[in-house]
């Protein structure tokens, strides 16, 4: 599977990312109800609005958006931050297991390095074994102890990655 991965901020691409986020989280959690665009879109848009250094990567296959990553500077000194937070990342459930997630996350590393970041952090539910395997297989390292998510109570683990090789 060869993906076209680009950085964008177009409203149509934000909508596509939000739809994928809603589909992905529903599939991950075994939920039959997929959140409507009106609920999912503000999550992705908030990341993009948080800093001029924020970015949205989208992955396309045959003209269809099948994955995305929304990233922002991490920490209090956002504009000078050397660390980026991968806030949301998702790949359409219809392409799970095809390598699309691996290609997208490799592009995340490259895009962050190109943007001047030295490290990246992300947080993942520890019971999301598909994502945990992917991140660990790409060199992300556990940072700290798992902690409960403030709303769901599910345990989350923070990971860190050196983006400059």
N, CA and C of each residue as an Amber inpcrd file, in Angstrom:
protein
   495
   0.8440000  -1.1710000   0.0000000   0.0000000   0.0000000   0.0000000
   0.8920000   1.2370000   0.0000000   0.7930000   2.0300000  -1.0500000
   1.5540000   3.2760000  -1.1370000   0.6030000   4.4370000  -0.8520000
   0.9180000   5.1830000   0.1720000   0.0730000   6.2990000   0.5800000
   0.6780000   7.6240000   0.1590000  -0.1750000   8.5710000  -0.0990000
   0.2350000   9.9620000  -0.3090000  -0.0300000  10.6560000   1.0240000
   1.0060000  11.1790000   1.6490000   0.8560000  11.8150000   2.9590000
   1.2630000  13.2720000   2.8290000   0.3630000  14.1660000   3.2480000
   0.5950000  15.5990000   3.1150000   0.1880000  16.3260000   4.3940000
   0.7820000  17.5060000   4.5700000   0.3980000  18.4220000   5.6430000
  -0.6430000  19.3650000   5.0590000  -1.7250000  19.5840000   5.7920000
  -2.8170000  20.4160000   5.2890000  -3.5580000  21.0630000   6.4410000
  -4.3360000  22.0750000   6.1350000  -5.2600000  22.6370000   7.1190000
  -6.6020000  22.9650000   6.4640000  -6.8550000  22.3960000   5.2980000
  -8.1040000  22.6960000   4.5920000  -9.2860000  22.1620000   5.3960000
 -10.3860000  22.8980000   5.4020000 -11.5730000  22.4550000   6.1560000
 -12.0750000  21.0710000   5.7350000 -11.9830000  20.7470000   4.4520000
 -12.4350000  19.4360000   4.0000000 -11.5760000  18.3280000   4.5960000
 -10.2850000  18.5810000   4.7100000  -9.3750000  17.5720000   5.2730000
  -9.5640000  17.4390000   6.7790000  -9.8620000  18.5580000   7.4520000
 -10.1710000  18.4870000   8.8820000 -11.4290000  17.6390000   9.0750000
 -12.4380000  17.8370000   8.2340000 -13.6560000  17.0240000   8.3100000
 -13.3400000  15.5480000   8.0810000 -12.5140000  15.2530000   7.1030000
 -12.1480000  13.8560000   6.8190000 -11.4360000  13.2380000   8.0220000
 -10.5250000  13.9880000   8.6230000  -9.8160000  13.4930000   9.8070000
 -10.7940000  13.2500000  10.9570000 -11.7280000  14.1650000  11.1490000
 -12.7030000  14.0200000  12.2250000 -13.5860000  12.7940000  12.0080000
 -13.9860000  12.5490000  10.7730000 -14.7940000  11.3560000  10.4790000
 -14.0040000  10.0760000  10.7960000 -12.7370000  10.0760000  10.3990000
 -11.8930000   8.9060000  10.6850000 -11.7390000   8.7330000  12.1910000
 -11.5510000   9.8360000  12.9190000 -11.4110000   9.7490000  14.3770000
 -12.6640000   9.1160000  14.9760000 -13.8310000   9.5600000  14.5470000
 -15.0810000   9.0270000  15.0760000 -15.2270000   7.5430000  14.7450000
 -14.9260000   7.1550000  13.5130000 -15.0230000   5.7460000  13.1090000
 -14.0220000   4.8780000  13.8740000 -12.8090000   5.3880000  13.9840000
 -11.7370000   4.6340000  14.6310000 -12.0120000   4.4120000  16.1090000
 -12.4200000   5.4640000  16.8100000 -12.6700000   5.2990000  18.2460000
 -13.8700000   4.3830000  18.4910000 -14.8880000   4.4730000  17.6450000
 -16.0310000   3.5720000  17.7950000 -15.5940000   2.1220000  17.5780000
 -14.8140000   1.8750000  16.5290000 -14.3370000   0.5110000  16.2520000
 -13.4200000   0.0190000  17.3660000 -12.5210000   0.8870000  17.8290000
 -11.5920000   0.5110000  18.9010000 -12.3360000   0.1050000  20.1590000
 -13.4160000   0.8340000  20.4650000 -14.1390000   0.6190000  21.7110000
 -15.3170000  -0.3370000  21.5650000 -15.5240000  -0.8780000  20.3450000
 -16.6270000  -1.7930000  20.1230000 -17.9890000  -1.1170000  20.2280000
 -18.0330000   0.1500000  19.8820000 -19.2550000   0.9460000  19.9630000
 -19.9270000   0.9950000  18.5920000 -21.2020000   0.6650000  18.5320000
 -21.9210000   0.7080000  17.2590000 -22.2300000   2.1340000  16.8230000
 -22.3000000   3.0520000  17.7730000 -22.6170000   4.4460000  17.4630000
 -21.3340000   5.2120000  17.1470000 -21.2860000   5.7900000  15.9500000
 -20.1590000   6.6230000  15.5360000 -20.5500000   8.0740000  15.7950000
 -19.6700000   8.8030000  16.4680000 -19.9590000  10.2080000  16.7900000
 -20.1890000  11.0090000  15.5110000 -21.1410000  11.9250000  15.5460000
 -21.3770000  12.7620000  14.3680000 -20.2430000  13.7670000  14.1770000
 -20.1210000  14.2550000  12.9610000 -19.0810000  15.2200000  12.6230000
 -19.1080000  16.4230000  13.5620000 -20.2880000  16.8730000  13.9570000
 -20.3920000  18.0560000  14.8220000 -19.7080000  17.8610000  16.1720000
 -19.5730000  16.6230000  16.6260000 -18.8840000  16.3450000  17.8820000
 -17.4000000  16.0530000  17.6680000 -17.0600000  15.3990000  16.5740000
 -15.6730000  14.9970000  16.3320000 -14.8140000  16.1440000  15.7930000
 -15.3570000  16.9720000  14.9270000 -14.5810000  18.0220000  14.2770000
 -13.9280000  18.9950000  15.2620000 -14.6420000  19.4740000  16.3020000
 -14.0090000  20.4300000  17.2200000 -12.7490000  19.8940000  17.9120000
 -12.6640000  18.5890000  18.1010000 -11.4650000  18.0130000  18.7160000
 -10.2340000  18.2440000  17.8380000 -10.3800000  17.9450000  16.5590000
  -9.2580000  18.0920000  15.6250000  -8.9610000  19.5760000  15.4070000
 -10.0010000  20.3750000  15.2390000  -9.8150000  21.8040000  14.9900000
  -9.1280000  22.4900000  16.1650000  -9.4370000  22.0700000  17.3860000
  -8.8090000  22.6730000  18.5690000  -7.2960000  22.4830000  18.5560000
  -6.8400000  21.3450000  18.0830000  -5.3920000  21.1140000  17.9800000
  -4.7890000  22.1050000  16.9850000  -5.4220000  22.2410000  15.8310000
  -4.8950000  23.1400000  14.7990000  -4.9370000  24.5940000  15.2440000
  -5.9300000  24.9560000  16.0390000  -6.0570000  26.3380000  16.5090000
  -5.1490000  26.6580000  17.6790000  -4.5450000  25.6440000  18.2890000
  -3.7720000  25.8530000  19.5160000  -2.4430000  26.5660000  19.2950000
  -1.9020000  26.5040000  18.0730000  -0.5890000  27.0980000  17.8130000
  -0.3570000  27.1990000  16.3090000   0.3740000  28.2320000  15.8860000
   0.7550000  28.2820000  14.4690000   1.6540000  27.1150000  14.0610000
   2.2710000  26.4530000  15.0260000   3.1440000  25.3230000  14.7320000
   2.4070000  23.9900000  14.6990000   1.1140000  23.9880000  14.9830000
   0.3260000  22.7590000  14.9140000   0.2340000  22.3060000  13.4680000
  -0.0130000  21.0200000  13.2890000  -0.1500000  20.5210000  11.9190000
  -1.0480000  19.3080000  11.8580000  -1.6340000  19.1450000  10.6800000
  -2.4650000  17.9870000  10.3780000  -1.8380000  17.2630000   9.2010000
  -1.5010000  16.0050000   9.4150000  -1.0190000  15.1310000   8.3380000
  -2.1830000  14.2510000   7.9210000  -2.4080000  14.1290000   6.6370000
  -3.4400000  13.2150000   6.1460000  -2.7930000  12.2070000   5.1980000
  -3.3150000  11.0010000   5.2580000  -2.8310000   9.9210000   4.3980000
  -3.9540000   9.5540000   3.4410000  -3.6390000   9.5890000   2.1470000
  -4.6140000   9.2790000   1.1060000  -4.1850000   8.0340000   0.3500000
  -5.2040000   7.2690000  -0.0300000  -5.0090000   6.1230000  -0.9050000
  -6.0800000   6.2190000  -1.9860000  -5.6460000   6.2430000  -3.2310000
  -6.5690000   6.3330000  -4.3630000  -7.5590000   7.4890000  -4.2130000
  -7.0430000   8.6360000  -3.7470000  -7.8650000   9.8340000  -3.6350000
  -8.7740000   9.8920000  -2.4140000  -8.7310000   8.8820000  -1.5640000
  -9.5540000   8.8420000  -0.3540000  -8.6650000   9.0100000   0.8780000
  -9.0670000   9.8700000   1.7970000  -8.3410000  10.0180000   3.0520000
  -8.6270000   8.8080000   3.9220000  -7.5550000   8.1190000   4.3210000
  -7.7220000   6.8980000   5.1150000  -7.0280000   6.9880000   6.4740000
  -6.3000000   8.0930000   6.7200000  -5.6290000   8.2500000   8.0090000
  -5.2160000   9.6780000   8.2340000  -4.8940000   9.9900000   9.4810000
  -4.4730000  11.3480000   9.8270000  -3.7090000  11.3430000  11.1430000
  -2.9920000  12.4190000  11.3810000  -2.3770000  12.6960000  12.6790000
  -2.4600000  14.2020000  12.9070000  -2.9670000  14.6000000  14.0700000
  -3.0540000  16.0100000  14.4570000  -2.0540000  16.2430000  15.5840000
  -1.1330000  17.2070000  15.3630000  -0.0200000  17.4220000  16.2830000
   0.0930000  18.8890000  16.6630000   0.6240000  19.1210000  17.8580000
   0.8040000  20.4790000  18.3500000   2.0460000  20.5290000  19.2400000
   2.5780000  21.7350000  19.4510000   3.6910000  21.8520000  20.3950000
   3.2270000  21.3900000  21.7780000   4.1480000  20.7920000  22.5240000
   3.8150000  20.2440000  23.8340000   4.4290000  21.1140000  24.9200000
   3.7100000  21.3380000  25.9670000   4.2340000  22.0700000  27.1080000
   3.7590000  23.5090000  27.1420000   4.2120000  24.2130000  28.1520000
   3.7760000  25.5960000  28.3730000   4.3690000  26.5720000  27.3680000
   5.6260000  26.3990000  27.0300000   6.2810000  27.3130000  26.0780000
   6.0180000  26.8030000  24.6680000   4.7560000  26.8330000  24.2720000
   4.3290000  26.2030000  23.0250000   5.1020000  26.6510000  21.7960000
   5.3220000  27.9200000  21.6450000   5.9350000  28.3990000  20.3950000
   7.4210000  28.0510000  20.3040000   8.0590000  27.8360000  21.4470000
   9.4780000  27.4950000  21.4470000   9.7140000  26.0160000  21.7480000
   8.6590000  25.2710000  21.8630000   8.7730000  23.8750000  22.2840000
   9.5880000  23.0580000  21.2870000  10.4570000  22.2240000  21.8300000
  11.2150000  21.2850000  21.0130000  10.5180000  19.9320000  20.9840000
   9.4000000  19.8430000  21.7140000   8.6480000  18.5970000  21.8060000
   7.2570000  18.8180000  21.2230000   6.8310000  17.8910000  20.3970000
   5.4870000  17.9330000  19.8200000   4.6370000  16.8590000  20.4850000
   3.3580000  17.1380000  20.5800000   2.4150000  16.1410000  21.0630000
   1.5840000  15.6490000  19.8870000   1.5940000  14.3350000  19.6830000
   0.7060000  13.7310000  18.7040000  -0.6150000  13.5630000  19.4600000
  -1.4920000  14.4960000  19.2310000  -2.7280000  14.5960000  20.0260000
  -3.7810000  13.5890000  19.5780000  -3.9790000  13.4860000  18.2850000
  -4.9410000  12.5250000  17.7270000  -4.3050000  11.8630000  16.5230000
  -4.5060000  10.5610000  16.4210000  -4.0410000   9.8200000  15.2550000
  -5.0420000   8.6990000  14.9990000  -5.3340000   8.4780000  13.7280000
  -6.2800000   7.4200000  13.4100000  -6.1370000   6.9620000  11.9770000
  -6.4470000   5.7130000  11.7760000  -6.4780000   5.1070000  10.4470000
  -7.8310000   4.4160000  10.3240000  -8.4740000   4.5970000   9.2020000
  -9.7890000   4.0100000   8.9780000  -9.7660000   2.5160000   9.2870000
 -10.7430000   2.0390000  10.0410000 -10.7820000   0.5980000  10.3520000
 -10.7780000  -0.2970000   9.1170000 -11.2490000   0.1940000   7.9930000
 -11.2840000  -0.6510000   6.7850000  -9.8860000  -0.9610000   6.2520000
  -8.8650000  -0.2170000   6.6830000  -7.4980000  -0.4970000   6.2300000
  -6.5900000  -0.9520000   7.3760000  -7.1680000  -1.2660000   8.5410000
  -6.3600000  -1.7950000   9.6340000  -5.6460000  -3.0560000   9.1680000
  -4.3950000  -3.1870000   9.5620000  -3.6300000  -4.3780000   9.2290000
  -2.9390000  -4.3360000   7.8790000  -3.0360000  -3.2040000   7.1670000
  -2.4280000  -3.1010000   5.8300000  -1.0680000  -2.4050000   5.8370000
  -0.6550000  -1.8840000   6.9850000   0.5920000  -1.1230000   7.0470000
   0.3900000   0.3790000   6.9290000  -0.8570000   0.8080000   6.7590000
  -1.1320000   2.2450000   6.6160000  -0.7380000   3.0100000   7.8770000
  -1.0220000   2.4490000   9.0390000  -0.6510000   3.1150000  10.2940000
   0.8490000   3.2680000  10.4350000   1.5680000   2.2450000  10.0570000
   3.0420000   2.2880000  10.1250000   3.5850000   3.3740000   9.1960000
   3.0560000   3.4550000   7.9680000   3.5050000   4.4960000   7.0330000
   3.1660000   5.8930000   7.5520000   1.9640000   6.0270000   8.0880000
   1.5520000   7.3290000   8.6200000   2.4500000   7.7530000   9.7690000
   2.7220000   6.8510000  10.7020000   3.5460000   7.2170000  11.8590000
   4.9970000   7.4720000  11.4680000   5.5030000   6.8270000  10.4410000
   6.8460000   7.1490000   9.9370000   6.8440000   8.5620000   9.3540000
   5.7710000   8.9260000   8.6600000   5.6550000  10.2800000   8.1060000
   5.5090000  11.3200000   9.2100000   4.8580000  10.9460000  10.3120000
   4.7490000  11.8540000  11.4680000   6.1420000  12.1990000  11.9620000
   6.9610000  11.1940000  12.1360000   8.3280000  11.4230000  12.6170000
   9.0770000  12.3640000  11.6700000   8.9930000  12.1030000  10.3760000
   9.6980000  12.9290000   9.3940000   9.1780000  14.3620000   9.3830000
   7.8470000  14.5370000   9.4460000   7.2610000  15.8830000   9.4280000
   7.6480000  16.6750000  10.6670000   7.6800000  16.0200000  11.8110000
   8.0570000  16.7160000  13.0430000   9.5290000  17.1090000  13.0240000
  10.3750000  16.2270000  12.5360000  11.7990000  16.5560000  12.4230000
  11.9950000  17.7410000  11.4860000  11.2990000  17.7200000  10.3580000
  11.3930000  18.8140000   9.3800000  10.9080000  20.1360000   9.9710000
   9.9290000  20.0700000  10.8740000   9.3840000  21.2700000  11.5100000
  10.2290000  21.7470000  12.6980000  11.3290000  21.0440000  12.9810000
  12.2440000  21.4900000  14.0210000  12.0300000  20.8870000  15.3950000
  11.1660000  19.9220000  15.5030000  10.9580000  19.2560000  16.7930000
  12.0580000  18.2210000  17.0130000  12.4000000  18.0110000  18.2760000
  13.4110000  17.0230000  18.6340000  12.7980000  15.7380000  19.1700000
  11.6500000  15.8720000  19.8300000  10.9620000  14.7150000  20.4000000
   9.4670000  14.8490000  20.1640000   8.7880000  13.7210000  20.3210000
   7.3300000  13.7030000  20.2650000   6.8190000  12.8730000  21.4340000
   5.6410000  13.2360000  21.9140000   4.9640000  12.4560000  22.9400000
   3.5610000  12.1360000  22.4400000   3.0330000  11.0430000  22.9340000
   1.6330000  10.7090000  22.7110000   1.1620000   9.8820000  23.8880000
  -0.1380000   9.8190000  24.0320000  -0.7500000   9.0330000  25.0970000
  -1.7510000   8.0800000  24.4610000  -1.7460000   6.8450000  24.9420000
  -2.6140000   5.8120000  24.3650000  -3.2080000   4.9790000  25.5000000
  -4.4670000   4.5620000  25.3170000  -5.0610000   3.6220000  26.2740000
  -4.2380000   2.3500000  26.2580000  -3.9160000   1.8380000  27.4330000
  -3.0620000   0.6440000  27.4770000  -3.7840000  -0.5930000  26.9500000
  -5.1250000  -0.5570000  26.9230000  -5.8490000  -1.7020000  26.3730000
  -6.0330000  -1.6050000  24.8520000  -5.4840000  -0.5660000  24.2350000
  -5.5020000  -0.4250000  22.7830000  -4.2560000  -1.1390000  22.2410000
  -4.2880000  -2.4440000  22.2960000  -3.0900000  -3.2410000  22.0040000
  -2.6010000  -3.0640000  20.5720000  -3.5010000  -2.8320000  19.6270000
  -3.0930000  -2.6100000  18.2330000  -2.1780000  -1.3850000  18.1510000
  -2.5870000  -0.2850000  18.7720000  -1.7910000   0.9460000  18.7430000
  -0.5010000   0.7930000  19.5440000  -0.5950000   0.1660000  20.7060000
   0.6000000  -0.0150000  21.5440000   1.6660000  -0.7980000  20.7720000
   1.2730000  -1.8850000  20.1190000   2.2340000  -2.6760000  19.3250000
   2.8600000  -1.8290000  18.2200000   2.0350000  -1.0330000  17.5450000
   2.5370000  -0.1800000  16.4740000   3.5650000   0.8020000  17.0090000
   3.2110000   1.5350000  18.0450000   4.1180000   2.5560000  18.5770000
   5.4180000   1.9390000  19.0820000   5.3070000   0.8710000  19.8490000
   6.5250000   0.2400000  20.3720000   7.3780000  -0.3180000  19.2350000
   6.7550000  -0.8440000  18.2030000   7.4950000  -1.3740000  17.0560000
   8.2150000  -0.2910000  16.2670000   7.7560000   0.9560000  16.4090000
   8.3920000   2.0860000  15.7190000   9.3640000   2.8520000  16.6110000
   9.6430000   2.2970000  17.7960000  10.6550000   2.8980000  18.6520000
  10.1520000   3.8620000  19.7110000   8.8290000   4.0190000  19.8500000
   8.3010000   4.8490000  20.9260000   8.5940000   4.1530000  22.2470000
   8.9800000   4.9370000  23.2600000   9.3460000   4.3960000  24.5710000
   8.3630000   4.8420000  25.6420000   8.0510000   3.9280000  26.5570000
   7.1780000   4.2380000  27.6910000   7.8210000   5.3390000  28.5190000
   6.9920000   6.2870000  28.9270000   7.4580000   7.3760000  29.7910000
   6.5150000   7.4580000  30.9880000   7.0410000   7.1790000  32.1740000
   6.2310000   7.2540000  33.3850000   5.3220000   6.0520000  33.5540000
   4.4450000   6.1870000  34.5260000   3.5060000   5.1120000  34.8520000
   2.1480000   5.3960000  34.2070000   1.3810000   4.3440000  33.9250000
   0.0330000   4.5680000  33.4010000  -0.7970000   5.3740000  34.3950000
  -1.7270000   6.1520000  33.8500000  -2.6100000   6.9730000  34.6840000
  -4.0200000   6.9070000  34.1160000  -5.0270000   7.0610000  34.9670000
  -6.3970000   7.0170000  34.4590000  -6.7390000   8.2620000  33.6410000
  -7.4660000   8.0540000  32.5430000  -7.9600000   9.1660000  31.7370000
  -8.9420000   9.9590000  32.6030000  -8.8890000  11.2970000  32.5430000
  -9.7320000  12.0990000  33.4310000 -11.2430000  11.8790000  33.2550000
 -11.6950000  11.5420000  32.0590000 -13.1360000  11.3330000  31.8490000
 -13.5330000   9.8620000  31.8970000 -12.8010000   9.0120000  31.2000000
 -13.2240000   7.6120000  31.0880000 -12.7200000   6.7400000  32.2360000
 -11.6220000   7.1470000  32.8550000 -11.0240000   6.3240000  33.8980000
 -10.1550000   5.1980000  33.3610000 -10.1580000   4.9800000  32.0400000
  -9.3130000   3.9390000  31.4390000  -7.8520000   4.3340000  31.5910000
  -7.0100000   3.3420000  31.8250000  -5.5870000   3.6240000  31.9860000
  -4.9590000   4.0240000  30.6590000  -4.1570000   5.0790000  30.7170000
  -3.4120000   5.5750000  29.5620000  -1.9190000   5.5260000  29.8730000
  -1.1430000   5.3430000  28.8380000   0.3170000   5.3520000  28.9570000
   0.8870000   6.3990000  28.0420000   1.8280000   7.1930000  28.5460000
   2.5060000   8.1600000  27.7040000   3.7390000   7.5010000  27.0800000
   3.9870000   7.8440000  25.8260000   5.1510000   7.3660000  25.0810000
   5.9210000   8.5650000  24.5570000   7.2250000   8.3700000  24.3580000
   8.0700000   9.4210000  23.8060000   8.9090000   8.8350000  22.6760000
   9.2370000   9.6920000  21.7080000  10.0430000   9.2830000  20.5620000
  11.0060000  10.4020000  20.2210000  12.2690000  10.0620000  19.9910000
  13.2260000  11.0330000  19.4600000  12.9670000  11.1220000  17.9670000
  12.6100000  12.3090000  17.4830000  12.3030000  12.4440000  16.0590000
  13.5270000  12.7840000  15.2380000  14.5510000  13.3120000  15.8760000
  15.8130000  13.5870000  15.1820000  16.6730000  12.3440000  15.3250000
  17.0450000  11.7830000  14.1810000  17.8070000  10.5190000  14.2200000
  19.2770000  10.7770000  14.2190000
